[in-house]
Amino acid sequence: MHQMSKEMQSCIDECLRCYQTCLGMAMTHCLEQGGKHVEPGHFRLMMACAEICRTSAHFMLIGTPHHKHTCRECAEICEECAKSCEQVGDMQECVDECRRCAESCRKMAA
């Protein structure tokens, strides 16, 4: 396995936490709450966020330099997801995790 920096390992951890949080909140909290929590735009964004987080973690784990591209996109989608979750309300865990992941991914993309 390639030598991984502490910063990269930290970003992988953030991405996987965000993946778990977004997917978990969407499949439980949002589906149970209904209404604005399952509006197509918001729900698709949560699914996109979970998927790009998983993909970014995967790219870093396999050691491809293309992780810079996925991390850049991940940061953008995480910020958008955080804003959407904030607007919907009652989703602070998701807001916080998305913002932490976005910050970590911005550093990895630089």
Coordinates of C-alpha atoms in Angstrom, one line a residue, residues 26 31-32 52-53 55-56 62 75 86 88 96 100:
A26 CA -31.7 10.6 3.8
L31 CA -38.0 9.6 4.4
E32 CA -39.7 9.5 7.8
I52 CA -19.2 11.9 -4.3
C53 CA -17.9 11.5 -0.7
T55 CA -16.0 8.1 -4.6
S56 CA -13.5 10.7 -3.3
I62 CA -6.5 3.5 -4.4
A75 CA -16.2 20.1 -1.6
E86 CA -29.9 24.1 6.6
V88 CA -34.9 22.4 5.1
D96 CA -22.0 20.1 10.2
R100 CA -16.2 19.5 7.8

